[in-house]
mmCIF file of C-alpha atoms in Angstrom:
data_model
loop_
_atom_site.group_PDB
_atom_site.id
_atom_site.type_symbol
_atom_site.label_atom_id
_atom_site.label_comp_id
_atom_site.label_asym_id
_atom_site.label_seq_id
_atom_site.Cartn_x
_atom_site.Cartn_y
_atom_site.Cartn_z
ATOM 1 C CA MET A 733 18.530 12.367 -71.422
ATOM 2 C CA MET A 734 14.971 13.667 -70.521
ATOM 3 C CA LYS A 735 14.094 11.802 -67.176
ATOM 4 C CA SER A 736 10.688 11.756 -65.336
ATOM 5 C CA MET A 737 9.751 12.735 -61.960
ATOM 6 C CA THR A 738 8.421 8.806 -61.197
ATOM 7 C CA GLY A 739 11.118 5.799 -60.999
ATOM 8 C CA PHE A 740 12.177 3.029 -58.642
ATOM 9 C CA GLY A 741 15.413 1.510 -57.762
ATOM 10 C CA ARG A 742 17.196 -1.197 -55.479
ATOM 11 C CA SER A 743 20.248 -2.576 -54.792
ATOM 12 C CA GLU A 744 21.595 -5.094 -52.443
ATOM 13 C CA MET A 745 24.567 -5.974 -50.931
ATOM 14 C CA GLN A 746 25.435 -9.142 -48.559
ATOM 15 C CA ASP A 747 29.021 -10.563 -47.354
ATOM 16 C CA GLU A 748 29.620 -12.623 -44.595
ATOM 17 C CA GLN A 749 29.492 -9.432 -42.350
ATOM 18 C CA TYR A 750 26.978 -7.439 -43.435
ATOM 19 C CA ARG A 751 23.540 -7.269 -45.823
ATOM 20 C CA PHE A 752 23.108 -3.764 -47.003
ATOM 21 C CA THR A 753 19.682 -2.756 -49.255
ATOM 22 C CA VAL A 754 18.492 0.043 -50.917
ATOM 23 C CA GLU A 755 15.029 0.734 -52.313
ATOM 24 C CA MET A 756 14.027 4.455 -53.880
ATOM 25 C CA LYS A 757 10.994 5.261 -55.389
ATOM 26 C CA SER A 758 9.497 9.104 -56.603
ATOM 27 C CA VAL A 759 6.455 10.693 -57.600
ATOM 28 C CA ASN A 760 6.207 14.434 -58.992
ATOM 29 C CA HIS A 761 7.308 17.306 -56.831
ATOM 30 C CA ARG A 762 8.003 20.999 -57.344
ATOM 31 C CA TYR A 763 11.159 20.612 -56.069
ATOM 32 C CA LEU A 764 13.851 17.462 -54.187
ATOM 33 C CA ASP A 765 12.047 16.249 -51.712
ATOM 34 C CA PHE A 766 13.949 13.193 -49.547
ATOM 35 C CA ASN A 767 11.802 11.064 -47.053
ATOM 36 C CA PHE A 768 14.426 8.772 -45.676
ATOM 37 C CA LYS A 769 13.887 5.734 -43.355
ATOM 38 C CA ILE A 770 17.140 4.441 -42.131
ATOM 39 C CA PRO A 771 18.232 2.747 -39.559
ATOM 40 C CA LYS A 772 19.600 4.416 -35.664
ATOM 41 C CA LYS A 773 23.649 2.621 -36.281
ATOM 42 C CA LEU A 774 23.430 4.631 -39.818
ATOM 43 C CA SER A 775 21.673 7.615 -39.117
ATOM 44 C CA LEU A 776 25.018 9.719 -39.400
ATOM 45 C CA PHE A 777 25.729 9.165 -42.869
ATOM 46 C CA GLU A 778 22.518 11.122 -43.418
ATOM 47 C CA SER A 779 23.798 13.949 -44.758
ATOM 48 C CA ALA A 780 25.751 12.133 -47.162
ATOM 49 C CA VAL A 781 23.249 9.585 -48.517
ATOM 50 C CA ARG A 782 21.236 13.132 -49.288
ATOM 51 C CA SER A 783 24.508 14.751 -50.846
ATOM 52 C CA LEU A 784 25.310 11.263 -52.999
ATOM 53 C CA LEU A 785 21.550 11.425 -54.171
ATOM 54 C CA LYS A 786 21.365 14.713 -55.557
ATOM 55 C CA GLU A 787 23.980 13.687 -57.700
ATOM 56 C CA TYR A 788 21.390 11.661 -59.790
ATOM 57 C CA MET A 789 18.171 13.638 -59.494
ATOM 58 C CA GLN A 790 17.204 17.584 -59.747
ATOM 59 C CA ARG A 791 13.210 17.073 -58.807
ATOM 60 C CA GLY A 792 10.699 14.904 -57.205
ATOM 61 C CA LYS A 793 9.649 13.036 -54.109
ATOM 62 C CA VAL A 794 11.375 10.931 -53.294
ATOM 63 C CA ASP A 795 11.173 8.225 -50.603
ATOM 64 C CA VAL A 796 14.524 5.775 -49.926
ATOM 65 C CA PHE A 797 14.697 2.665 -46.990
ATOM 66 C CA ILE A 798 17.807 1.456 -46.478
ATOM 67 C CA THR A 799 18.407 -1.840 -44.439
ATOM 68 C CA TYR A 800 21.376 -3.297 -42.023
ATOM 69 C CA GLU A 801 22.190 -6.390 -40.541
ATOM 70 C CA ASN A 802 25.818 -7.373 -38.873
ATOM 71 C CA TYR A 803 26.113 -11.269 -39.260
ATOM 72 C CA THR A 804 29.510 -10.960 -37.028
ATOM 73 C CA GLN A 805 29.810 -11.567 -33.105
ATOM 74 C CA SER A 806 33.031 -10.086 -33.436
ATOM 75 C CA ARG A 807 32.074 -7.205 -32.177
ATOM 76 C CA ILE A 808 31.161 -8.399 -28.798
ATOM 77 C CA SER A 809 33.821 -8.334 -26.070
ATOM 78 C CA LEU A 810 34.691 -8.996 -22.401
ATOM 79 C CA LYS A 811 36.107 -6.714 -20.452
ATOM 80 C CA TYR A 812 37.623 -6.527 -17.286
ATOM 81 C CA ASN A 813 36.956 -3.809 -14.764
ATOM 82 C CA ARG A 814 40.273 -4.307 -12.329
ATOM 83 C CA GLU A 815 39.495 -0.687 -10.711
ATOM 84 C CA ILE A 816 35.666 -1.567 -9.295
ATOM 85 C CA ALA A 817 37.373 -5.415 -8.443
ATOM 86 C CA ARG A 818 40.277 -3.956 -6.325
ATOM 87 C CA GLN A 819 37.346 -1.215 -4.685
ATOM 88 C CA TYR A 820 35.438 -4.992 -3.655
ATOM 89 C CA LEU A 821 39.014 -6.474 -2.873
ATOM 90 C CA ASP A 822 39.172 -3.590 -0.476
ATOM 91 C CA TYR A 823 35.883 -2.914 1.440
ATOM 92 C CA LEU A 824 35.654 -6.865 1.389
ATOM 93 C CA GLN A 825 38.841 -6.844 3.706
ATOM 94 C CA GLU A 826 37.425 -4.205 5.331
ATOM 95 C CA MET A 827 34.564 -5.618 6.557
ATOM 96 C CA GLY A 828 36.546 -8.818 7.630
ATOM 97 C CA THR A 829 38.718 -6.269 9.766
ATOM 98 C CA ASP A 830 35.854 -4.603 11.142
ATOM 99 C CA PHE A 831 33.931 -7.285 12.028
ATOM 100 C CA SER A 832 36.718 -9.542 12.732
ATOM 101 C CA LEU A 833 36.185 -12.073 10.127
ATOM 102 C CA GLU A 834 38.354 -14.184 8.089
ATOM 103 C CA THR A 835 38.676 -13.089 4.444
ATOM 104 C CA ASP A 836 38.065 -15.912 2.065
ATOM 105 C CA ILE A 837 38.150 -14.365 -1.145
ATOM 106 C CA THR A 838 38.895 -16.314 -3.634
ATOM 107 C CA VAL A 839 39.110 -14.703 -7.415
ATOM 108 C CA SER A 840 36.125 -16.723 -8.956
ATOM 109 C CA ASN A 841 33.842 -15.174 -6.002
ATOM 110 C CA LEU A 842 35.011 -11.721 -6.718
ATOM 111 C CA SER A 843 34.351 -12.259 -10.495
ATOM 112 C CA ARG A 844 30.984 -12.635 -9.659
ATOM 113 C CA TYR A 845 30.259 -9.285 -8.027
ATOM 114 C CA PRO A 846 28.368 -6.657 -10.844
ATOM 115 C CA GLU A 847 30.353 -4.982 -13.289
ATOM 116 C CA VAL A 848 33.363 -6.860 -12.735
ATOM 117 C CA PHE A 849 33.359 -7.783 -16.386
ATOM 118 C CA THR A 850 30.785 -6.377 -18.334
ATOM 119 C CA MET A 851 29.887 -7.045 -22.256
ATOM 120 C CA GLU A 852 30.852 -4.223 -24.732
ATOM 121 C CA GLU A 853 29.683 -3.780 -28.444
ATOM 122 C CA GLN A 854 32.877 -2.990 -29.899
ATOM 123 C CA PRO A 855 32.279 0.589 -32.481
ATOM 124 C CA ASP A 856 31.665 -0.516 -36.209
ATOM 125 C CA ASP A 857 34.334 0.880 -38.265
ATOM 126 C CA GLU A 858 32.498 3.938 -39.742
ATOM 127 C CA GLU A 859 34.776 4.428 -42.925
ATOM 128 C CA GLU A 860 34.262 0.865 -43.518
ATOM 129 C CA LEU A 861 30.776 1.166 -43.096
ATOM 130 C CA TRP A 862 30.394 3.724 -45.962
ATOM 131 C CA GLY A 863 32.676 2.532 -48.267
ATOM 132 C CA ILE A 864 29.847 -0.354 -48.668
ATOM 133 C CA LEU A 865 26.703 1.995 -48.036
ATOM 134 C CA GLU A 866 28.075 4.048 -50.913
ATOM 135 C CA GLN A 867 28.512 1.497 -53.437
ATOM 136 C CA VAL A 868 24.871 -0.216 -52.779
ATOM 137 C CA LEU A 869 23.660 3.432 -53.015
ATOM 138 C CA ARG A 870 24.774 4.441 -56.133
ATOM 139 C CA ASN A 871 24.322 0.860 -57.307
ATOM 140 C CA ALA A 872 20.606 1.902 -56.536
ATOM 141 C CA ALA A 873 20.565 5.336 -57.461
ATOM 142 C CA GLU A 874 21.608 3.818 -61.341
ATOM 143 C CA ALA A 875 18.541 1.926 -61.390
ATOM 144 C CA PHE A 876 16.723 4.186 -60.338
ATOM 145 C CA SER A 877 17.840 6.931 -62.570
ATOM 146 C CA ALA A 878 17.580 4.436 -65.571
ATOM 147 C CA SER A 879 13.782 3.891 -64.947
ATOM 148 C CA ARG A 880 13.382 7.434 -64.985
ATOM 149 C CA GLU A 881 15.070 7.916 -68.315
ATOM 150 C CA LYS A 882 13.070 5.217 -69.350
ATOM 151 C CA GLU A 883 9.781 6.677 -68.672
ATOM 152 C CA GLY A 884 11.296 10.304 -70.269
ATOM 153 C CA ALA A 885 11.785 9.039 -73.350
ATOM 154 C CA ASP A 886 7.749 7.326 -73.506
ATOM 155 C CA LEU A 887 7.028 11.275 -72.542
ATOM 156 C CA LYS A 888 9.191 12.440 -74.878
ATOM 157 C CA ASN A 889 7.477 10.599 -77.666
ATOM 158 C CA ASP A 890 4.248 11.053 -76.045
ATOM 159 C CA LEU A 891 4.659 15.004 -76.358
ATOM 160 C CA LEU A 892 6.288 15.361 -79.839
ATOM 161 C CA GLU A 893 3.408 13.451 -81.121
ATOM 162 C CA LYS A 894 1.158 16.050 -79.853
ATOM 163 C CA LEU A 895 3.286 18.871 -81.275
ATOM 164 C CA ASP A 896 2.672 17.536 -84.595
ATOM 165 C CA GLY A 897 -0.451 17.411 -84.019
ATOM 166 C CA MET A 898 -1.088 21.061 -82.448
ATOM 167 C CA GLN A 899 1.084 22.228 -85.856
ATOM 168 C CA GLU A 900 -1.582 20.555 -87.493
ATOM 169 C CA LYS A 901 -4.177 22.541 -86.032
ATOM 170 C CA VAL A 902 -2.448 25.640 -86.193
ATOM 171 C CA ALA A 903 -1.894 25.579 -89.837
ATOM 172 C CA ALA A 904 -5.210 24.620 -90.052
ATOM 173 C CA ILE A 905 -6.207 28.162 -88.336
ATOM 174 C CA GLU A 906 -4.402 30.049 -91.107
ATOM 175 C CA VAL A 907 -5.854 28.439 -93.765
ATOM 176 C CA ARG A 908 -9.038 29.073 -92.833
ATOM 177 C CA SER A 909 -8.141 32.352 -92.276
ATOM 178 C CA PRO A 910 -9.087 33.890 -95.210
ATOM 179 C CA GLU A 911 -11.688 31.782 -96.174
ATOM 180 C CA ILE A 912 -13.319 33.994 -93.047
ATOM 181 C CA MET A 913 -12.615 37.220 -94.931
ATOM 182 C CA LYS A 914 -13.526 35.962 -98.392
ATOM 183 C CA GLU A 915 -17.071 35.010 -96.565
ATOM 184 C CA TYR A 916 -17.436 37.972 -95.187
ATOM 185 C CA ARG A 917 -16.674 39.811 -97.975
ATOM 186 C CA GLU A 918 -19.502 38.010 -99.851
ATOM 187 C CA LYS A 919 -21.632 38.236 -97.341
ATOM 188 C CA LEU A 920 -21.194 42.389 -96.191
ATOM 189 C CA GLU A 921 -21.573 42.671 -100.492
ATOM 190 C CA LYS A 922 -24.898 40.864 -100.190
ATOM 191 C CA LYS A 923 -25.851 42.835 -97.224
ATOM 192 C CA LEU A 924 -25.224 46.522 -98.731
ATOM 193 C CA GLY A 925 -26.373 44.989 -101.903
ATOM 194 C CA GLU A 926 -29.919 44.235 -100.392
ATOM 195 C CA LEU A 927 -30.142 47.236 -98.211
ATOM 196 C CA LEU A 928 -29.305 50.187 -100.820
ATOM 197 C CA GLU A 929 -31.097 47.809 -103.898
ATOM 198 C CA ASP A 930 -28.077 48.732 -106.074
ATOM 199 C CA SER A 931 -25.685 46.135 -107.139
ATOM 200 C CA GLN A 932 -22.745 48.853 -108.162
ATOM 201 C CA ILE A 933 -21.560 49.433 -104.400
ATOM 202 C CA GLU A 934 -18.252 50.826 -103.909
ATOM 203 C CA GLU A 935 -15.481 48.866 -104.006
ATOM 204 C CA SER A 936 -13.555 51.477 -101.047
ATOM 205 C CA ARG A 937 -16.908 51.141 -98.584
ATOM 206 C CA ILE A 938 -16.400 47.458 -98.949
ATOM 207 C CA ALA A 939 -13.070 47.046 -98.354
ATOM 208 C CA ALA A 940 -12.429 49.466 -95.066
ATOM 209 C CA GLU A 941 -15.669 47.584 -93.378
ATOM 210 C CA VAL A 942 -13.183 43.914 -94.419
ATOM 211 C CA ILE A 943 -10.176 45.657 -93.023
ATOM 212 C CA LEU A 944 -12.179 46.428 -89.831
ATOM 213 C CA PHE A 945 -13.259 43.018 -89.627
ATOM 214 C CA ALA A 946 -9.653 41.720 -90.461
ATOM 215 C CA ASP A 947 -8.109 43.808 -87.629
ATOM 216 C CA LYS A 948 -10.840 42.042 -85.281
ATOM 217 C CA ILE A 949 -10.443 38.517 -85.772
ATOM 218 C CA CYS A 950 -7.056 38.302 -86.986
ATOM 219 C CA THR A 951 -4.672 35.893 -85.439
ATOM 220 C CA ASP A 952 -1.686 36.052 -87.465
ATOM 221 C CA GLU A 953 0.890 37.606 -84.834
ATOM 222 C CA GLU A 954 -0.869 34.514 -82.273
ATOM 223 C CA THR A 955 0.279 31.445 -85.268
ATOM 224 C CA VAL A 956 3.160 32.437 -85.615
ATOM 225 C CA ARG A 957 3.985 33.013 -81.933
ATOM 226 C CA LEU A 958 1.836 29.255 -81.827
ATOM 227 C CA LYS A 959 4.502 28.012 -83.942
ATOM 228 C CA SER A 960 7.822 29.523 -82.580
ATOM 229 C CA HIS A 961 6.164 28.084 -79.620
ATOM 230 C CA ILE A 962 6.019 24.053 -80.455
ATOM 231 C CA GLU A 963 9.540 24.263 -82.537
ATOM 232 C CA ASN A 964 11.099 25.885 -78.926
ATOM 233 C CA MET A 965 8.959 23.047 -77.399
ATOM 234 C CA ARG A 966 10.807 20.308 -79.479
ATOM 235 C CA ARG A 967 14.081 22.095 -79.061
ATOM 236 C CA VAL A 968 14.006 21.862 -74.988
ATOM 237 C CA LEU A 969 12.760 18.241 -75.680
ATOM 238 C CA SER A 970 16.102 17.461 -77.543
ATOM 239 C CA GLU A 971 18.099 19.015 -74.763
ATOM 240 C CA GLY A 972 17.251 16.564 -71.547
ATOM 241 C CA GLY A 973 18.386 17.551 -68.566
ATOM 242 C CA GLY A 974 16.255 18.768 -65.751
ATOM 243 C CA ILE A 975 13.643 20.577 -68.719
ATOM 244 C CA GLY A 976 10.109 20.652 -66.933
ATOM 245 C CA ARG A 977 10.107 23.732 -65.387
ATOM 246 C CA LYS A 978 11.286 25.203 -69.045
ATOM 247 C CA LEU A 979 9.063 22.985 -70.055
ATOM 248 C CA ASP A 980 5.846 24.475 -68.630
ATOM 249 C CA PHE A 981 6.604 28.246 -68.817
ATOM 250 C CA ILE A 982 6.394 27.111 -72.944
ATOM 251 C CA ALA A 983 3.315 24.938 -72.377
ATOM 252 C CA GLN A 984 1.696 28.325 -70.249
ATOM 253 C CA GLU A 985 2.540 30.911 -73.282
ATOM 254 C CA MET A 986 1.123 28.233 -75.556
ATOM 255 C CA ASN A 987 -2.259 28.352 -73.780
ATOM 256 C CA ARG A 988 -2.555 32.290 -73.703
ATOM 257 C CA GLU A 989 -2.112 32.044 -77.970
ATOM 258 C CA ALA A 990 -4.713 29.712 -78.002
ATOM 259 C CA ASN A 991 -6.853 32.003 -75.226
ATOM 260 C CA THR A 992 -6.602 34.697 -77.607
ATOM 261 C CA ILE A 993 -7.394 32.685 -80.854
ATOM 262 C CA LEU A 994 -10.191 31.523 -79.218
ATOM 263 C CA SER A 995 -11.585 34.664 -78.155
ATOM 264 C CA LYS A 996 -11.263 36.624 -81.985
ATOM 265 C CA ALA A 997 -12.699 33.227 -83.357
ATOM 266 C CA ASN A 998 -15.873 35.100 -84.975
ATOM 267 C CA ASP A 999 -16.109 31.093 -86.993
ATOM 268 C CA LEU A 1000 -17.054 28.170 -85.482
ATOM 269 C CA GLU A 1001 -15.107 26.024 -87.672
ATOM 270 C CA THR A 1002 -12.196 28.200 -86.224
ATOM 271 C CA SER A 1003 -13.322 28.127 -82.454
ATOM 272 C CA ASN A 1004 -13.990 24.585 -83.205
ATOM 273 C CA ILE A 1005 -10.247 23.930 -84.112
ATOM 274 C CA ALA A 1006 -8.480 26.582 -81.552
ATOM 275 C CA ILE A 1007 -10.592 24.392 -78.270
ATOM 276 C CA ASP A 1008 -9.546 20.922 -79.974
ATOM 277 C CA LEU A 1009 -6.239 22.859 -79.979
ATOM 278 C CA LYS A 1010 -6.652 23.989 -75.935
ATOM 279 C CA THR A 1011 -7.480 20.732 -75.198
ATOM 280 C CA GLU A 1012 -4.287 19.522 -76.224
ATOM 281 C CA ILE A 1013 -1.747 22.108 -74.738
ATOM 282 C CA GLU A 1014 -3.852 21.386 -71.509
ATOM 283 C CA LYS A 1015 -3.003 17.199 -72.169
ATOM 284 C CA VAL A 1016 0.817 18.530 -72.688
ATOM 285 C CA ARG A 1017 1.054 20.712 -69.584
ATOM 286 C CA GLU A 1018 -0.352 17.337 -67.650
ATOM 287 C CA GLN A 1019 2.183 14.989 -69.342
ATOM 288 C CA ILE A 1020 5.235 17.687 -68.435
ATOM 289 C CA GLN A 1021 4.269 17.355 -65.344
ATOM 290 C CA ASN A 1022 5.767 14.651 -64.655
ATOM 291 C CA ILE A 1023 8.958 15.645 -66.001
ATOM 292 C CA GLU A 1024 12.048 16.397 -63.635
#
């Protein structure tokens, strides 16, 4: 399905040990650009997070917020440093010998010396953490992708309506073209008749002038190409996926043809239609900037 580049997704998972929350939001961008806010303890997973999210998106500036809480106390453990206690004991005994003092060392006293007992935080199980984080990420990414698809469907309908309007304007230009020729011929006959004061004007002379004029203002090629571009854009819209760049290129080509028609226009009605056509194309190009 066609996707917008703006979207939002959120997921949360909590049990007795952990609480993970993932939020992501995006805006338009020419490429795929991530901005991560990840707790230090989870920073080792950033590369894996980036690879996972690329499965769900191709373009956009995406902000990803991950929060993590550990409710367990079992990660803290008491450590007895035997070697340090032995060194304290050896030095105390040595001091007693050096100064002829009675050695009154007890376990309770020795345990109070620095570093004999220490509190250590046990490392988290990385595989367990990633297993939970991956699931939360996928849930958020799926919600994010769904929001992009919904907005993409709205964009598609809007673009199809605009394409219908553009096709009507192209058809109006085609209808107007032979009328311009007819009006020009009538004006030419009248003008030549006034100048020559002769109602019997050579048909070949008029025909030659009309042909020169028609060649100058003819927009048949441009309207044919415009109709082709309109149909091509409809086809691409039906394909879905990452089509934003392709649509933008087609819109540029449409604009080029509309500019040519406007430059050739020697008729107020045609000029007005061409201006309206260019306006619609610009609206299409603006909408396309939102498509992935």
